[in-house]
mmCIF file of N, CA and C in Angstrom:
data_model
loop_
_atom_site.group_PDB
_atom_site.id
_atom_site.type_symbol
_atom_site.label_atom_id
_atom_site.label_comp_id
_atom_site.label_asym_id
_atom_site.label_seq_id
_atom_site.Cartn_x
_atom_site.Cartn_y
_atom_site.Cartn_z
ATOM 1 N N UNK A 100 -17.563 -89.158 -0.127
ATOM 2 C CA UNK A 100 -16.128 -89.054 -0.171
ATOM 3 C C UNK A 100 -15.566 -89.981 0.890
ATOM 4 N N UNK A 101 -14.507 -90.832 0.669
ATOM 5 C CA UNK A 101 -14.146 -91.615 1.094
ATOM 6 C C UNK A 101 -13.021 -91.310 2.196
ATOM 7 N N UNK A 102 -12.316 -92.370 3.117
ATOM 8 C CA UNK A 102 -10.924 -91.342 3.853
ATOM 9 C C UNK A 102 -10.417 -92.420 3.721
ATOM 10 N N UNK A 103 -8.721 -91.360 3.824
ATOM 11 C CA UNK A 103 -7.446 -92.427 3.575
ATOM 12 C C UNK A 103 -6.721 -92.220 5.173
ATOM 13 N N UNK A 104 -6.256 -93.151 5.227
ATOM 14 C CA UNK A 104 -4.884 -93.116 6.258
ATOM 15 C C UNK A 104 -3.747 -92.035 5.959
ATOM 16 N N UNK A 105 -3.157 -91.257 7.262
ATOM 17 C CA UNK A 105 -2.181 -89.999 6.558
ATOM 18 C C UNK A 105 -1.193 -90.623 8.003
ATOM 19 N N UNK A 106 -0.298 -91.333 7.781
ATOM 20 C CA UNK A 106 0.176 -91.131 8.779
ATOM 21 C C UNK A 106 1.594 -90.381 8.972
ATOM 22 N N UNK A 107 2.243 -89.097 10.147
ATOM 23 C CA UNK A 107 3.095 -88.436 10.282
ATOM 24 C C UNK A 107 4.086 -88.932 11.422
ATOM 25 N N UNK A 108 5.405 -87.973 11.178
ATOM 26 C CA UNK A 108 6.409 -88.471 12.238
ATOM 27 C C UNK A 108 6.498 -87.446 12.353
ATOM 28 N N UNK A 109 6.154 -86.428 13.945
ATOM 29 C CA UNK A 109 6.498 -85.622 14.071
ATOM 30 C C UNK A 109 7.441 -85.258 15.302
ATOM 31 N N UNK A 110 7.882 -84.014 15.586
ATOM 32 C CA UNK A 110 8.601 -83.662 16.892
ATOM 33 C C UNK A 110 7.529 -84.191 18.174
ATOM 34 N N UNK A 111 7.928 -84.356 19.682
ATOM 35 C CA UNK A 111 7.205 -84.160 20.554
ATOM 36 C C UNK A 111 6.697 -83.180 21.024
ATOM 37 N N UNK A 112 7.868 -82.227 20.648
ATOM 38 C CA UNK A 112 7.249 -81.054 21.471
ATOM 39 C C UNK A 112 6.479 -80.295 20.365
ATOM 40 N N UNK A 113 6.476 -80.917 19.388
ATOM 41 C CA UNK A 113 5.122 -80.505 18.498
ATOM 42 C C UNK A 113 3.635 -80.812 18.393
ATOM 43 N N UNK A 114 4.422 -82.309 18.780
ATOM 44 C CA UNK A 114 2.509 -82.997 19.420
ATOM 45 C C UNK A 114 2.000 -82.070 20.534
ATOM 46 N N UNK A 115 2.980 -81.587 21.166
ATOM 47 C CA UNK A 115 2.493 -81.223 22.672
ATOM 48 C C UNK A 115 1.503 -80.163 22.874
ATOM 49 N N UNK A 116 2.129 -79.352 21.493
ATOM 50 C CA UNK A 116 1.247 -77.912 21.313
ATOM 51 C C UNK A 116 0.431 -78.288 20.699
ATOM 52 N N UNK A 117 0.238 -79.518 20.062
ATOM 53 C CA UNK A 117 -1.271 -79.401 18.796
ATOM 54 C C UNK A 117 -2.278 -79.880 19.805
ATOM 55 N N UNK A 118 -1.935 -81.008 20.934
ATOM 56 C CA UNK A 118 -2.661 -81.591 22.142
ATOM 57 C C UNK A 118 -3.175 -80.242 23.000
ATOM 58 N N UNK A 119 -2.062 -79.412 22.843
ATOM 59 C CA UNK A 119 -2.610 -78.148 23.931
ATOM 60 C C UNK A 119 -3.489 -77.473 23.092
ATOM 61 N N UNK A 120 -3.691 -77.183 22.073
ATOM 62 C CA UNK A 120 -4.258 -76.256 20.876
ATOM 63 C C UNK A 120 -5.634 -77.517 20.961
ATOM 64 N N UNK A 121 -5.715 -78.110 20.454
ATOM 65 C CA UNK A 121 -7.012 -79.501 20.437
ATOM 66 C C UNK A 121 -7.470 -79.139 21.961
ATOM 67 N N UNK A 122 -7.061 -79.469 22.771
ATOM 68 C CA UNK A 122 -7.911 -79.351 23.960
ATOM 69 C C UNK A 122 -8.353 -78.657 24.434
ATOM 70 N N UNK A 123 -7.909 -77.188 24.079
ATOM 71 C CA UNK A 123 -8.263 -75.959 24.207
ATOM 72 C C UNK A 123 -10.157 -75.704 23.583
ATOM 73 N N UNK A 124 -10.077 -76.300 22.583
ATOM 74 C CA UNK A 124 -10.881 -76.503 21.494
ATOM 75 C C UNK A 124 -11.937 -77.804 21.519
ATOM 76 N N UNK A 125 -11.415 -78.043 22.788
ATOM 77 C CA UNK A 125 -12.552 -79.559 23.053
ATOM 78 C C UNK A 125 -12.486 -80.775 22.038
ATOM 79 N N UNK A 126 -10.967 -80.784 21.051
ATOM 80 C CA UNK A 126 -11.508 -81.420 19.823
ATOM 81 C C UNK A 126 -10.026 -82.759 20.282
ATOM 82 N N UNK A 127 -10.234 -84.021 19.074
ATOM 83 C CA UNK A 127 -9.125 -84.468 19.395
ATOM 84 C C UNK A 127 -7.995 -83.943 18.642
ATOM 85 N N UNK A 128 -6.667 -84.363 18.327
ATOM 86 C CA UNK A 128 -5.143 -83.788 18.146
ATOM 87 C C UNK A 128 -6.117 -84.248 16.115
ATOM 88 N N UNK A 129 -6.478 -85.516 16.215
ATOM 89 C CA UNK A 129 -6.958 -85.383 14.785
ATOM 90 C C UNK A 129 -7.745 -84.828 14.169
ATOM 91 N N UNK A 130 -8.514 -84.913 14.878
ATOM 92 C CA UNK A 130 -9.980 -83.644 14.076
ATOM 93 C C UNK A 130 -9.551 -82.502 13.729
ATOM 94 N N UNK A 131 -8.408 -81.257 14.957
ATOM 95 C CA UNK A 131 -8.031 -80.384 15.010
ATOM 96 C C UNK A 131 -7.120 -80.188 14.236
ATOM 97 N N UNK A 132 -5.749 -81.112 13.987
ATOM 98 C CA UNK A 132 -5.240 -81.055 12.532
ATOM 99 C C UNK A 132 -6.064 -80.719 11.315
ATOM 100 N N UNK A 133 -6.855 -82.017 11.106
ATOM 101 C CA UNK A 133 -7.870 -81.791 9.547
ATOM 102 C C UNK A 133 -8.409 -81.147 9.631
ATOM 103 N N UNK A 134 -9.234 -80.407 10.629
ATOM 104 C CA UNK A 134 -9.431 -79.212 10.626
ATOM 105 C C UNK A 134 -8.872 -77.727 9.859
ATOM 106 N N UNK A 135 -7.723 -77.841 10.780
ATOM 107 C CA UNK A 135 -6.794 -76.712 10.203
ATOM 108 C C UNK A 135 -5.808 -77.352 8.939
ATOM 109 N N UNK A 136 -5.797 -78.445 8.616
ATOM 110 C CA UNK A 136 -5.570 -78.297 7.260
ATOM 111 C C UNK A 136 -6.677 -77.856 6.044
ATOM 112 N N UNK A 137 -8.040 -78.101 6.422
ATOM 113 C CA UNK A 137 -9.165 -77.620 6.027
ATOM 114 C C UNK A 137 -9.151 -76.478 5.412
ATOM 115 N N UNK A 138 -9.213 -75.718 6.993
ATOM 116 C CA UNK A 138 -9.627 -74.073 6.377
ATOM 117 C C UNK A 138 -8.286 -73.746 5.475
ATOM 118 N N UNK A 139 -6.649 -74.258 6.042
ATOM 119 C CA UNK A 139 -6.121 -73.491 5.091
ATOM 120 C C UNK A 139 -5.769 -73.765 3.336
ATOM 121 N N UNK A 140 -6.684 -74.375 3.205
ATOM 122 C CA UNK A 140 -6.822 -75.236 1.875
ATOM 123 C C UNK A 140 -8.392 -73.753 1.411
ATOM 124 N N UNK A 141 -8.983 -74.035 2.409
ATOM 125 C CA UNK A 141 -10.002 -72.966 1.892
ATOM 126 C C UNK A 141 -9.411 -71.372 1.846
ATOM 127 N N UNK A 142 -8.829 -71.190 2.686
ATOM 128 C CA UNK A 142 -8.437 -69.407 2.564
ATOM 129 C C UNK A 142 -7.033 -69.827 1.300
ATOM 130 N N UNK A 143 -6.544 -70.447 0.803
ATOM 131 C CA UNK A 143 -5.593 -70.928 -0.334
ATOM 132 C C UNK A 143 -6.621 -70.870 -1.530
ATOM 133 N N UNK A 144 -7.685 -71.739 -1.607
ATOM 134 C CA UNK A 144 -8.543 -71.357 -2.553
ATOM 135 C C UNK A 144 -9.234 -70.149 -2.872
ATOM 136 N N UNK A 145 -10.100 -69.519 -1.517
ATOM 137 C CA UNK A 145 -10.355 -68.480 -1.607
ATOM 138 C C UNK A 145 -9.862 -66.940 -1.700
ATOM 139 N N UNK A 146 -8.388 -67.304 -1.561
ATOM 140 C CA UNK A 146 -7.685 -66.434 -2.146
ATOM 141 C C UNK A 146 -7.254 -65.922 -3.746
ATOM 142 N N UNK A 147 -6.807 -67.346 -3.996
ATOM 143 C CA UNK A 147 -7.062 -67.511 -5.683
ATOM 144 C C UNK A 147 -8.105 -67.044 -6.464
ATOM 145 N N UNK A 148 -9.322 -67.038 -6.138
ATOM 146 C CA UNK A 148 -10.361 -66.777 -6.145
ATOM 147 C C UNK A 148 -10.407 -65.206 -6.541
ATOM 148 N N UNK A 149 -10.529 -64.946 -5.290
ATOM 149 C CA UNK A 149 -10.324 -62.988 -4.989
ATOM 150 C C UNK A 149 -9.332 -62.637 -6.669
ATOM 151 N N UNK A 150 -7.921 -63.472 -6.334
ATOM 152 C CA UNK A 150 -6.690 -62.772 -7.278
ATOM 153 C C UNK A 150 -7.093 -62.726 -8.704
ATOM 154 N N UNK A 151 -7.976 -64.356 -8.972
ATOM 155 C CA UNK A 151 -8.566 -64.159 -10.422
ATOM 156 C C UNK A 151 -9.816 -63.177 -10.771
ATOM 157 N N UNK A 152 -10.849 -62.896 -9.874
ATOM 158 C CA UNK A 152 -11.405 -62.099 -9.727
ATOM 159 C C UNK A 152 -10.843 -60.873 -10.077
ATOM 160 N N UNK A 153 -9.787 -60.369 -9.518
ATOM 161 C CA UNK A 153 -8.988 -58.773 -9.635
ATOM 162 C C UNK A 153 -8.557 -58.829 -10.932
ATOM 163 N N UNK A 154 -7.811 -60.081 -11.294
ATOM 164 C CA UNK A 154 -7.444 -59.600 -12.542
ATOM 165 C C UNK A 154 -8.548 -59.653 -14.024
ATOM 166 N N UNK A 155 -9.824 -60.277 -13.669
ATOM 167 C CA UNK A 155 -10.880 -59.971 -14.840
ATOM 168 C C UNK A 155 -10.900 -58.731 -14.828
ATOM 169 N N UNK A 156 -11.646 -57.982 -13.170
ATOM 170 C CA UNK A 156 -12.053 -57.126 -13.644
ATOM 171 C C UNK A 156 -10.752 -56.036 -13.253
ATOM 172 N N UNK A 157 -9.556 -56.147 -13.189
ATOM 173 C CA UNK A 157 -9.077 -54.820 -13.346
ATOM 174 C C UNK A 157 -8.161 -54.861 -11.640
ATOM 175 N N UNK A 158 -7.120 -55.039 -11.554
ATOM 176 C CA UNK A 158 -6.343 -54.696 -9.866
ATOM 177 C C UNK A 158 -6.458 -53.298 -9.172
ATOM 178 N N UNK A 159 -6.902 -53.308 -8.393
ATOM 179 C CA UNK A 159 -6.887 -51.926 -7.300
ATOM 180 C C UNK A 159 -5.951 -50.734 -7.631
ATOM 181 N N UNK A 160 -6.468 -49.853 -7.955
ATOM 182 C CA UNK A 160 -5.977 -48.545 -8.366
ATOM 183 C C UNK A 160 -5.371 -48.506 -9.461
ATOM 184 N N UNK A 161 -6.023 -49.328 -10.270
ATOM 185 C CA UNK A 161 -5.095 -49.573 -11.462
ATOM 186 C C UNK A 161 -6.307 -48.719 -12.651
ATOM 187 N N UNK A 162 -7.092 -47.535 -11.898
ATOM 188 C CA UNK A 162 -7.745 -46.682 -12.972
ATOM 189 C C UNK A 162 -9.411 -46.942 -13.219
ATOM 190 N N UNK A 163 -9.740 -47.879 -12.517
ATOM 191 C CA UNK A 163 -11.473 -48.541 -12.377
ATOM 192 C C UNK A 163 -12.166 -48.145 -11.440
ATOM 193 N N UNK A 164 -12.400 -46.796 -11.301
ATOM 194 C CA UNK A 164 -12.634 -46.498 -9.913
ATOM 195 C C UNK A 164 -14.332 -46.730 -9.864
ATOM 196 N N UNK A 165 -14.664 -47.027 -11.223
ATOM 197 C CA UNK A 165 -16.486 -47.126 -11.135
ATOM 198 C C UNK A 165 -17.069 -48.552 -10.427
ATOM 199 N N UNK A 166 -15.602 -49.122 -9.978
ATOM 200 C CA UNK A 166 -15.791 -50.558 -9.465
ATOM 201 C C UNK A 166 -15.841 -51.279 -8.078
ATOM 202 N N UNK A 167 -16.059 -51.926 -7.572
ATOM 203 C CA UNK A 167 -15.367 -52.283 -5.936
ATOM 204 C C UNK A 167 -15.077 -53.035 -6.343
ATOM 205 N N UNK A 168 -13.390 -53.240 -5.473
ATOM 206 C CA UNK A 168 -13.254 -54.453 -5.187
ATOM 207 C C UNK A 168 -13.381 -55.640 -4.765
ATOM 208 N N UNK A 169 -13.178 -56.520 -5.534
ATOM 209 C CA UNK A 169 -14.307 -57.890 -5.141
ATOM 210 C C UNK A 169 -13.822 -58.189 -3.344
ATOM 211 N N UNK A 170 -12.706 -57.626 -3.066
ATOM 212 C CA UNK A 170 -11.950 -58.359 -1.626
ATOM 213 C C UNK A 170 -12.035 -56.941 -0.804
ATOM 214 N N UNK A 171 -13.131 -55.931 -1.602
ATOM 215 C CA UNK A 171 -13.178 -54.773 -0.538
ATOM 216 C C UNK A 171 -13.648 -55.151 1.093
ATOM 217 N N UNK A 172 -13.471 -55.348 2.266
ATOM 218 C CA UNK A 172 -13.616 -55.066 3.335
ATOM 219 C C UNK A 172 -13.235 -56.674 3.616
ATOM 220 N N UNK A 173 -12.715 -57.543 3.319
ATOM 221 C CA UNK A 173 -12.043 -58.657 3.675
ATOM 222 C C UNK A 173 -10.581 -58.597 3.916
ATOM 223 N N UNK A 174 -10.497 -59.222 5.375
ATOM 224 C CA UNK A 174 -8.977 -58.706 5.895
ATOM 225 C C UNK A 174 -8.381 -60.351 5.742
#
């Protein structure tokens, strides 16, 4: 997989916190962005996931009690 250029215009005092958040984290302001655009692309997917899941087999308390839920003990 290949990479593209993303470039942003943002506030300063927005850089300031992603620099404080990155360094916190030992990482640079870029890694730590794509990073967290990362996971929330994954908990976005893996949510979808769960929702299509519920609705094959049936939504929570909706009378399936011989079942678990696929998102039982995930917060």
């Amino acid at each position: 997989m290949g990479s593209t250029v993303l470039s942003l215009r943002i506030d300063g005092e927005l850089l300031d916190r992603l620099r404080s958040h990155a360094a916190k984290r030992g990482m640079s302001v870029q890694d730590y962005v794509a990073r967290t655009l990362i996971r929330e692309d994954f908990d976005e997917r893996f949510k979808t996931a769960v929702d299509e899941t519920e609705k094959f087999y049936g939504s929570p308390g909706a009378g399936t009690d011989d079942h678990v839920r696929p998102s039982a003990g995930i917060a």
